[in-house]
Short mmCIF file of C-alpha atoms in Angstrom, two decimals:
data_model
loop_
_atom_site.label_atom_id
_atom_site.label_comp_id
_atom_site.label_asym_id
_atom_site.label_seq_id
_atom_site.Cartn_x
_atom_site.Cartn_y
_atom_site.Cartn_z
CA MET A 536 -59.60 3.10 74.59
CA ALA A 537 -61.34 -0.37 75.52
CA ALA A 538 -63.17 1.39 77.69
CA ASP A 539 -64.23 4.02 75.34
CA CYS A 540 -65.99 1.59 73.36
CA GLU A 541 -67.81 -0.58 75.78
CA ALA A 542 -69.31 2.89 76.76
CA TRP A 543 -70.63 3.74 72.75
CA LEU A 544 -71.42 -0.48 72.72
CA ASN A 545 -74.03 0.50 76.18
CA ALA A 546 -74.96 3.31 74.70
CA ASN A 547 -76.34 2.11 71.39
CA PRO A 548 -77.21 -1.17 71.70
CA VAL A 549 -76.31 -3.04 68.37
CA GLU A 550 -78.78 -6.24 66.83
CA ALA A 551 -77.63 -9.78 66.52
CA ASP A 552 -78.21 -8.86 63.26
CA ASP A 553 -75.59 -6.49 61.99
CA LEU A 554 -73.47 -8.23 64.44
CA SER A 555 -73.38 -11.86 62.49
CA ASP A 556 -70.83 -11.87 59.24
CA SER A 557 -73.06 -14.61 57.71
CA PHE A 558 -76.95 -15.30 56.82
CA ALA A 559 -79.24 -17.55 56.40
CA SER A 560 -79.37 -18.14 52.79
CA GLY A 561 -83.13 -18.11 52.54
CA ASP A 562 -83.13 -14.15 54.08
CA GLU A 563 -80.31 -13.31 52.34
CA ASP A 564 -81.29 -10.80 49.81
CA ASN A 565 -84.21 -9.17 51.89
CA LYS A 566 -80.83 -8.67 54.64
CA GLY A 567 -78.91 -7.03 52.54
CA SER A 568 -81.62 -4.55 51.48
CA VAL A 569 -82.30 -3.64 54.85
CA ILE A 570 -78.28 -2.75 55.67
CA SER A 571 -78.41 0.01 52.55
CA ASN A 572 -81.52 1.06 53.30
CA LYS A 573 -80.44 1.80 57.15
CA ASN A 574 -76.75 4.33 56.07
CA ILE A 575 -76.13 3.47 59.26
CA ASN A 576 -72.99 5.75 59.58
CA ASN A 577 -71.53 5.21 63.54
CA GLU A 578 -68.11 6.52 64.56
CA ILE A 579 -65.35 5.28 66.95
CA ASN A 580 -62.94 6.72 68.70
CA GLY A 581 -63.03 9.64 65.37
CA ASN A 582 -63.09 6.37 62.50
CA TRP A 583 -66.90 6.46 60.83
CA LEU A 584 -67.76 3.11 59.10
CA SER A 585 -70.09 3.47 56.89
CA SER A 586 -72.85 0.75 55.04
CA SER A 587 -69.97 -1.55 53.98
CA CYS A 588 -68.10 -2.06 56.41
CA ASN A 589 -69.88 -2.61 59.10
CA SER A 590 -68.48 -4.96 60.93
CA ILE A 591 -66.91 -4.40 65.10
CA HIS A 592 -64.02 -5.91 63.95
CA GLU A 593 -63.02 -3.62 61.41
CA ALA A 594 -64.14 -0.34 63.86
CA ARG A 595 -60.80 -2.13 65.78
CA LEU A 596 -58.56 -2.92 63.33
CA LYS A 597 -58.84 0.73 62.12
CA ALA A 598 -58.84 2.13 65.77
CA LYS A 599 -55.61 -0.58 66.35
CA ALA A 600 -53.96 1.14 62.86
CA LYS A 601 -54.72 5.23 64.76
CA ARG A 602 -53.01 4.20 67.82
CA ARG A 603 -49.69 2.89 65.80
CA LEU A 604 -49.40 5.89 63.96
CA ARG A 605 -49.64 8.35 66.98
CA LYS A 606 -46.75 6.33 67.72
CA ASN A 607 -44.58 6.88 65.22
CA SER A 608 -45.63 9.71 64.79
CA SER A 609 -44.77 11.03 68.68
CA ARG A 610 -42.10 10.02 68.00
CA ASP A 611 -40.53 11.22 64.81
CA SER A 612 -43.05 14.61 65.15
CA GLY A 613 -43.19 16.76 62.91
CA ARG A 614 -42.05 14.03 59.69
CA GLY A 615 -44.98 11.82 60.18
CA ASP A 616 -48.46 11.39 58.45
CA SER A 617 -51.98 12.34 59.43
CA LEU A 618 -55.09 9.87 59.41
CA SER A 619 -57.14 11.65 57.48
CA ASP A 620 -61.48 12.26 60.21
CA ASN A 621 -62.62 8.96 57.77
CA GLY A 622 -59.73 6.93 58.58
CA ASP A 623 -57.34 7.48 55.10
CA VAL A 624 -53.37 8.27 55.50
CA VAL A 625 -52.88 11.09 54.31
CA LYS A 626 -49.21 11.91 53.12
CA GLY A 627 -47.02 14.87 55.03
CA SER A 628 -44.98 17.38 52.77
CA LEU A 629 -41.80 15.15 54.60
CA VAL A 630 -40.52 11.74 53.04
CA ALA A 631 -42.65 9.15 55.22
CA PRO A 632 -41.07 8.02 59.26
CA THR A 633 -41.13 4.84 58.10
CA SER A 634 -37.90 4.83 55.66
CA PRO A 635 -34.56 4.02 56.90
CA LYS A 636 -32.04 6.93 56.59
CA SER A 637 -30.07 3.58 54.42
CA LYS A 638 -32.01 3.75 52.94
CA LEU A 639 -33.44 7.74 52.40
CA LEU A 640 -29.54 8.38 51.01
CA ASP A 641 -29.26 5.82 49.08
CA ARG A 642 -29.41 5.53 45.02
CA LYS A 643 -29.07 2.72 43.85
CA SER A 644 -31.34 0.90 41.37
CA ARG A 645 -34.42 -1.07 43.84
CA LEU A 646 -33.90 -3.47 40.84
CA GLY A 647 -30.77 -4.44 40.87
CA LYS A 648 -28.79 -3.96 37.32
CA GLY A 649 -28.49 -0.39 35.58
CA ARG A 650 -27.83 0.86 31.62
CA GLY A 651 -24.30 1.15 32.27
CA LEU A 652 -25.12 4.95 31.23
CA PRO A 653 -23.56 8.47 32.68
CA LYS A 654 -25.34 10.17 35.56
CA LYS A 655 -26.95 12.27 33.54
CA GLY A 656 -25.87 11.87 30.24
CA GLY A 657 -22.43 13.32 31.53
CA ALA A 658 -23.84 16.46 32.48
CA GLY A 659 -23.31 15.86 35.81
CA GLY A 660 -20.36 15.70 38.18
CA LYS A 661 -18.04 18.83 39.96
CA GLY A 662 -16.57 21.47 37.70
CA VAL A 663 -18.79 19.82 34.40
CA TRP A 664 -20.70 22.73 32.70
CA GLY A 665 -23.13 20.21 30.20
CA ARG A 666 -22.53 17.37 27.88
CA SER A 667 -19.57 17.25 25.17
CA GLY A 668 -20.60 19.16 22.11
CA GLU A 669 -23.62 21.28 24.11
CA VAL A 670 -24.46 24.70 22.47
CA TYR A 671 -25.93 27.37 24.09
CA GLU A 672 -28.26 29.75 22.08
CA PRO A 673 -27.05 33.50 22.85
CA GLU A 674 -28.57 34.45 26.46
CA GLU A 675 -31.47 37.13 25.81
CA VAL A 676 -31.32 40.34 28.09
CA ASP A 677 -34.23 40.89 30.53
CA GLU A 678 -35.74 44.75 30.20
CA LYS A 679 -37.44 43.21 33.78
CA ASP A 680 -34.32 43.07 35.32
CA PRO A 681 -33.33 45.62 38.05
CA ASN A 682 -30.50 45.46 36.90
CA TYR A 683 -31.46 46.36 33.24
CA ASP A 684 -29.37 48.70 31.09
CA GLU A 685 -30.19 50.55 28.43
CA ALA A 686 -26.52 51.47 26.89
CA GLN A 687 -25.22 47.94 27.60
CA GLU A 688 -27.82 46.20 24.54
CA ASN A 689 -25.41 49.23 21.96
CA CYS A 690 -21.80 48.56 23.81
CA VAL A 691 -18.99 46.79 21.38
CA TYR A 692 -16.38 45.18 23.81
CA GLU A 693 -13.27 45.46 21.79
CA THR A 694 -9.21 45.08 22.85
CA VAL A 695 -7.07 47.27 24.22
CA VAL A 696 -3.06 47.42 23.60
CA PRO A 697 -1.78 49.63 25.56
CA PRO A 698 0.06 52.43 23.44
CA LEU A 699 4.24 50.59 24.15
CA GLU A 700 6.58 53.18 25.65
CA GLU A 701 10.08 53.60 24.88
CA ARG A 702 11.72 52.01 27.54
CA ASP A 703 10.30 48.86 26.36
CA PHE A 704 9.89 49.74 22.45
CA GLU A 705 14.10 48.79 22.52
CA LYS A 706 13.71 45.60 24.19
CA THR A 707 11.00 45.04 22.11
CA VAL A 708 11.85 45.17 18.43
CA THR A 709 14.84 44.18 18.81
CA PRO A 710 13.98 40.68 18.26
CA ILE A 711 11.91 41.15 15.33
CA VAL A 712 14.11 42.12 13.29
CA GLN A 713 16.87 40.29 14.68
CA GLU A 714 14.03 36.90 13.65
CA TYR A 715 13.76 38.88 10.25
CA PHE A 716 17.44 38.77 9.53
CA GLU A 717 16.83 35.32 9.93
CA HIS A 718 13.95 33.55 8.38
CA GLY A 719 13.26 37.35 5.71
CA ASP A 720 9.66 37.16 5.84
CA THR A 721 8.30 40.69 5.33
CA ASN A 722 4.83 39.62 6.41
CA GLU A 723 5.37 38.32 9.77
CA VAL A 724 6.96 41.26 10.84
CA ALA A 725 4.38 43.53 9.83
CA GLU A 726 1.68 40.74 11.57
CA LEU A 727 4.03 41.87 14.51
CA LEU A 728 4.28 44.78 14.79
CA ALA A 729 1.02 45.66 13.53
CA GLU A 730 -0.60 43.57 17.18
CA LEU A 731 1.42 46.11 18.64
CA ASN A 732 0.64 49.57 19.43
CA LEU A 733 3.23 51.68 18.87
CA GLY A 734 2.08 54.45 19.42
CA ALA A 735 4.01 57.78 18.97
CA MET A 736 7.42 55.39 18.78
CA ARG A 737 6.52 54.06 15.45
CA SER A 738 9.07 56.12 13.67
CA GLU A 739 11.79 54.42 15.56
CA VAL A 740 11.39 51.76 13.78
CA PRO A 741 12.60 52.58 10.75
CA SER A 742 16.01 54.29 12.80
CA LEU A 743 16.34 50.88 14.44
CA ALA A 744 16.84 48.53 11.99
CA VAL A 745 18.29 50.23 9.46
CA SER A 746 21.05 50.85 13.26
CA LEU A 747 21.21 47.53 13.62
CA ALA A 748 21.82 46.56 9.66
CA LEU A 749 25.50 48.68 9.65
CA GLU A 750 26.65 45.88 12.53
CA ALA A 751 26.10 43.10 10.13
CA LYS A 752 26.33 42.16 7.21
CA ALA A 753 25.31 43.45 3.31
CA SER A 754 22.93 40.62 2.41
CA HIS A 755 20.78 42.17 6.60
CA ARG A 756 21.10 45.06 4.31
CA GLU A 757 19.56 44.14 1.65
CA LEU A 758 17.13 42.77 3.81
CA THR A 759 16.82 45.22 6.27
CA SER A 760 15.88 48.09 2.12
CA ARG A 761 13.20 45.67 1.16
CA LEU A 762 11.44 45.74 4.49
CA LEU A 763 11.41 49.61 4.53
CA ALA A 764 9.66 49.70 1.34
CA ASP A 765 7.30 46.28 2.59
CA LEU A 766 6.47 48.50 5.71
CA CYS A 767 5.77 51.75 3.60
CA GLY A 768 2.27 52.56 3.53
CA PRO A 769 0.62 49.58 5.61
CA ILE A 770 2.30 50.32 8.78
CA LEU A 771 4.33 52.85 8.02
CA SER A 772 3.88 56.72 6.76
CA ARG A 773 6.04 58.62 4.37
CA SER A 774 6.98 61.25 7.35
CA ASP A 775 8.17 59.31 9.47
CA MET A 776 10.05 57.41 6.83
CA GLU A 777 11.24 60.74 6.75
CA ASN A 778 11.79 61.52 10.67
CA SER A 779 13.13 58.46 11.37
CA PHE A 780 16.64 59.62 8.48
CA ASP A 781 17.00 62.26 10.27
CA LYS A 782 17.63 61.05 13.34
CA LEU A 783 19.63 58.68 11.79
CA LEU A 784 22.09 61.47 10.26
CA ARG A 785 21.99 63.09 13.36
CA GLU A 786 22.65 60.24 16.42
CA LEU A 787 26.03 59.27 12.91
CA PRO A 788 28.94 60.73 15.23
CA ASP A 789 28.27 57.69 17.36
CA LEU A 790 27.31 55.38 15.28
CA VAL A 791 31.14 56.42 14.10
CA LEU A 792 31.94 55.16 16.89
CA ASP A 793 30.87 51.03 16.57
CA THR A 794 30.65 51.24 12.52
CA PRO A 795 33.62 53.22 11.23
CA GLY A 796 31.43 53.11 7.10
CA ALA A 797 28.26 53.99 8.32
CA PRO A 798 28.07 57.66 6.77
CA GLN A 799 29.56 55.99 3.37
CA LEU A 800 26.12 52.92 4.19
CA VAL A 801 23.68 55.63 5.61
CA GLY A 802 23.43 56.75 2.34
CA GLN A 803 23.34 54.03 0.22
CA PHE A 804 20.60 53.20 2.75
CA ILE A 805 18.67 57.02 1.44
CA ALA A 806 19.47 56.11 -1.82
CA ARG A 807 18.03 52.78 -1.94
CA ALA A 808 14.97 54.79 -0.21
CA VAL A 809 13.74 57.38 -3.00
CA ILE A 810 14.90 54.65 -5.95
CA ASP A 811 12.07 52.32 -3.94
CA GLN A 812 9.79 55.74 -3.23
CA ILE A 813 10.06 55.53 0.32
CA LEU A 814 11.70 58.92 0.50
CA SER A 815 10.88 61.97 -1.58
CA LYS A 816 13.33 63.14 -4.84
CA SER A 817 13.46 66.32 -2.93
CA TYR A 818 14.48 64.34 0.63
CA ILE A 819 18.05 65.55 0.01
CA GLU A 820 18.08 68.80 -1.40
CA SER A 821 16.56 69.51 1.72
CA TYR A 822 19.35 69.37 3.54
CA LYS A 823 21.75 72.08 1.24
CA GLY A 824 23.20 74.63 3.35
CA ARG A 825 21.77 73.23 6.49
CA VAL A 826 24.41 70.42 7.34
CA ASP A 827 27.73 71.50 10.08
CA CYS A 828 28.31 68.27 10.74
CA GLU A 829 30.60 66.82 8.29
CA PHE A 830 29.68 62.68 8.68
CA THR A 831 26.06 64.17 7.41
CA ARG A 832 28.16 65.92 4.83
CA ALA A 833 28.66 62.27 3.53
CA ALA A 834 26.62 60.44 3.94
CA LEU A 835 24.58 62.53 1.27
CA ASP A 836 26.35 63.64 -1.07
CA ARG A 837 27.18 59.69 -1.31
CA ALA A 838 22.94 59.22 -1.94
CA ALA A 839 23.11 61.47 -4.03
CA VAL A 840 26.28 60.05 -5.78
CA LEU A 841 24.91 57.37 -6.02
CA LEU A 842 21.14 58.15 -7.73
CA LYS A 843 23.30 60.71 -10.42
CA MET A 844 24.84 57.85 -11.35
CA SER A 845 21.61 54.94 -10.84
CA MET A 846 20.65 57.02 -14.11
CA GLY A 847 23.87 55.95 -16.09
CA GLY A 848 22.20 52.76 -15.64
CA LEU A 849 23.23 52.17 -12.23
CA ARG A 850 20.73 49.56 -11.04
CA ILE A 851 20.57 50.77 -6.96
CA GLU A 852 17.61 47.73 -6.18
CA ASN A 853 20.47 45.50 -5.87
CA HIS A 854 23.93 46.92 -4.86
CA TRP A 855 23.54 45.07 -1.65
CA GLY A 856 23.31 41.79 -2.34
CA ALA A 857 21.12 39.32 -1.91
CA GLY A 858 22.11 36.30 0.52
CA GLY A 859 23.41 33.74 0.22
CA GLY A 860 20.28 31.45 0.34
CA GLN A 861 18.37 33.60 -1.93
CA ARG A 862 20.61 33.82 -4.98
CA PRO A 863 20.35 30.78 -8.22
CA VAL A 864 22.57 27.94 -8.07
CA VAL A 865 24.22 29.07 -10.91
CA GLN A 866 25.16 32.23 -10.05
CA LEU A 867 26.71 30.73 -6.59
CA ILE A 868 28.73 28.33 -8.64
CA LYS A 869 29.60 31.25 -11.45
CA GLU A 870 31.52 33.06 -8.50
CA MET A 871 33.27 30.41 -7.38
CA ASN A 872 34.65 29.38 -9.88
CA LEU A 873 36.38 33.32 -10.27
CA LEU A 874 37.23 33.14 -6.59
CA LEU A 875 39.19 30.07 -7.54
CA LYS A 876 40.79 30.89 -10.58
CA GLU A 877 41.02 34.71 -8.34
CA TYR A 878 42.97 32.81 -6.28
CA ILE A 879 45.33 31.14 -8.91
CA LEU A 880 45.85 34.25 -10.22
CA SER A 881 47.51 36.33 -7.01
CA GLY A 882 48.06 32.97 -4.73
CA ASP A 883 46.17 35.14 -0.77
CA SER A 884 44.58 32.01 0.45
CA LYS A 885 43.60 34.39 3.13
CA GLU A 886 41.97 37.42 1.12
CA ALA A 887 39.94 33.99 -0.37
CA GLU A 888 38.53 32.78 2.12
CA ARG A 889 36.72 36.45 2.57
CA CYS A 890 35.74 35.54 -0.71
CA LEU A 891 34.05 32.94 0.55
CA GLN A 892 32.92 34.45 3.59
CA ASP A 893 30.73 36.59 1.87
CA LEU A 894 29.72 34.13 0.38
CA GLU A 895 27.56 32.77 2.93
CA VAL A 896 26.85 29.97 1.98
CA PRO A 897 27.93 27.36 4.61
CA HIS A 898 25.66 25.33 3.61
CA PHE A 899 26.41 24.40 -0.14
CA HIS A 900 30.75 24.84 0.88
CA HIS A 901 30.85 21.13 -0.76
CA GLU A 902 30.78 22.74 -3.95
CA PHE A 903 33.90 25.24 -2.99
CA VAL A 904 35.84 22.35 -2.86
CA TYR A 905 34.08 19.85 -6.19
CA GLU A 906 34.86 22.95 -8.40
CA ALA A 907 38.28 22.75 -7.26
CA ILE A 908 38.93 19.43 -7.30
CA VAL A 909 37.98 19.67 -10.75
CA MET A 910 39.70 22.11 -12.31
CA VAL A 911 42.95 20.31 -10.84
CA LEU A 912 42.46 17.42 -13.34
CA GLU A 913 41.47 19.62 -16.36
CA SER A 914 44.76 21.50 -15.13
CA LYS A 915 48.32 20.89 -16.93
CA GLY A 916 50.82 21.95 -14.16
CA GLU A 917 51.69 21.36 -10.62
CA LYS A 918 51.06 24.01 -9.98
CA THR A 919 47.50 23.92 -9.47
CA PHE A 920 47.77 21.38 -8.65
CA LYS A 921 49.98 21.71 -5.50
CA MET A 922 47.32 25.90 -4.66
CA VAL A 923 44.28 23.60 -4.72
CA LEU A 924 45.94 21.79 -1.75
CA GLN A 925 47.54 24.62 0.46
CA LEU A 926 43.87 26.86 0.17
CA LEU A 927 41.92 23.55 0.73
CA LYS A 928 43.87 22.42 3.98
CA SER A 929 44.13 26.43 4.80
CA LEU A 930 40.09 26.35 4.86
CA SER A 931 40.60 22.90 7.03
CA VAL A 932 41.97 24.43 9.70
CA SER A 933 40.34 27.07 9.88
CA SER A 934 37.07 25.54 9.72
CA VAL A 935 35.59 27.26 7.25
CA ILE A 936 34.76 24.62 5.51
CA THR A 937 33.56 21.48 7.70
CA VAL A 938 34.76 18.00 7.49
CA ASP A 939 31.26 17.15 6.92
CA GLN A 940 31.35 19.44 3.30
CA ILE A 941 35.16 17.71 2.24
CA ARG A 942 33.62 14.11 2.73
CA ARG A 943 31.00 15.73 0.37
CA GLY A 944 33.18 17.49 -1.53
CA TYR A 945 34.93 14.66 -1.89
CA GLY A 946 31.70 12.43 -2.98
CA ARG A 947 30.84 13.49 -5.40
CA VAL A 948 33.38 14.09 -7.26
CA TYR A 949 34.43 10.22 -6.79
CA MET A 950 30.57 10.21 -8.02
CA ASP A 951 31.54 12.44 -11.97
CA ILE A 952 35.09 10.75 -12.52
CA ALA A 953 33.66 8.40 -15.67
CA GLU A 954 31.69 11.45 -17.26
CA ILE A 955 35.21 14.21 -16.33
CA ASN A 956 37.76 11.02 -17.38
CA ILE A 957 35.78 11.58 -20.98
CA ASP A 958 36.71 15.18 -21.32
CA VAL A 959 40.16 14.53 -19.58
CA PRO A 960 41.83 10.68 -20.37
CA ARG A 961 44.27 11.16 -16.83
CA ALA A 962 41.58 12.06 -14.59
CA TYR A 963 41.56 8.43 -13.01
CA PHE A 964 45.48 8.98 -12.11
CA ILE A 965 45.67 12.70 -10.86
CA LEU A 966 43.19 12.15 -8.86
CA GLU A 967 44.57 9.20 -6.40
CA GLN A 968 47.53 11.16 -6.44
CA PHE A 969 44.88 13.64 -5.06
CA VAL A 970 43.54 11.68 -3.12
CA ASP A 971 46.91 9.54 -1.63
CA LYS A 972 48.48 14.07 -1.46
CA SER A 973 45.30 15.02 0.47
CA PHE A 974 44.95 12.27 3.44
CA SER A 975 49.19 12.58 3.41
CA MET A 976 48.80 16.20 4.70
CA GLY A 977 45.50 15.61 7.16
CA ILE A 978 42.12 16.86 5.02
CA ILE A 979 40.74 13.67 4.34
CA ASP A 980 40.97 11.30 6.42
CA ALA A 981 41.41 6.54 5.96
CA LYS A 982 38.07 5.70 5.48
CA LEU A 983 37.53 8.62 2.87
CA ARG A 984 40.61 8.18 0.86
CA ASP A 985 40.37 4.56 0.37
CA LEU A 986 36.37 5.36 -1.22
CA CYS A 987 39.04 6.41 -3.98
CA PRO A 988 37.50 5.29 -7.49
CA CYS A 989 40.64 3.06 -9.76
CA ARG A 990 40.21 1.97 -13.46
CA GLY A 991 41.68 -1.18 -13.94
CA ARG A 992 45.54 -0.78 -15.92
CA LYS A 993 45.56 -1.95 -19.54
CA ARG A 994 47.62 -4.92 -20.76
CA PHE A 995 51.04 -3.68 -22.18
CA VAL A 996 51.25 -7.33 -24.26
CA SER A 997 47.68 -8.18 -25.33
CA GLU A 998 47.72 -11.76 -27.37
CA GLY A 999 46.01 -9.80 -29.88
CA ASP A 1000 48.25 -7.31 -30.86
CA GLY A 1001 51.16 -10.12 -31.97
CA GLY A 1002 53.41 -9.49 -28.69
CA VAL A 1003 54.27 -5.33 -28.98
CA VAL A 1004 54.14 -4.26 -26.19
CA LYS A 1005 51.85 -0.83 -25.84
CA LEU A 1006 52.89 2.94 -25.30
CA GLU A 1007 49.90 4.65 -23.68
CA SER A 1008 50.60 3.03 -20.03
CA TYR A 1009 49.50 5.33 -16.53
#
């Protein structure tokens, strides 16, 4: 490089005036005009010297920079920058090689501080689809897409539920009906059945519900009749109901094995269905002369008799009876009083126990205990006193009435004894005897016995009575 510079200088001698860095004060203006007019453009090793940069010192600096750049480019080939013809550095398409790797991969701020905000406004990171609360607009179909199908725009997607098979029908519908016996909401059953694709098994729903109700309580049969009335129309048709009852009549010989009174019960269901306009009035008449099974004949005869009695004023709408939780409280109290009166007359504690269980109100048995004790307080003889004690003892031993219900019944009497005493003057005295006897028989515990209220005794001799002995005593 030095040899090239020396050869060039020998070939192109430079005047002393051109190499000087300073000029005489008197000739400064003239020298500047001479240099500007010369418009010297020389090249040293590919570096062009313009009129404004004409010193050898600057040419050497540019040559030195070019050598350094070539040295780096040979070390990192393909990554370095290039030098233009006029000596300016031209950035390459890649990252400059002068940057170390540690700073290339470093994403920290060079200022040494940041705002503390999440990266990309919270829209970045693994498994993140965007900012929270960001709503995406519907994507428009590109007609120029090679996979574009014109039929996709008019396509409607729906959820298809496969039809319910026969082997899965009973396993799927039975829990729905059994849960209905607990909550009694027909709308919920209708919604659950609507979600199922019953298909050909649609007519099997009434027959399954009735067969389950035959083995259940009377209140469940009433709920089944209401369910059939509410399902007819929105979910089931009249033809489905007729096909279902036809199946029940054919299966009566098998149903009698589990439920001996199945013919009479199915007949009552048929009569109720006719009254609720689920079945046509000509349904029973269509079987005349075509019945060979004695159980089917008994069911149809029972339905015909009930329909004739309904014309005379019998209400079949409620012949099953309502469930305990659905009956009004006044009606339950009246039935419990009738039950106690029948027991006092008959003395059959088993029958009284069965009638109490048929009411299906185990949460309301404290009312039965309350009414029984009040009957003892209002009675005049010892017969009612002893019979009620025996009845409460048998009911507590059989756990028909729980300890909690007995405690609540006695507690209610303790709270109302002041009002009862207004009509029955000897109520406190009788209650104390009854509570002591109940404790001795094991009906109540000592804690409940000690809670029994006691009325203060009257003094036999008062100072204001002149020493006269009172005849009223307890």
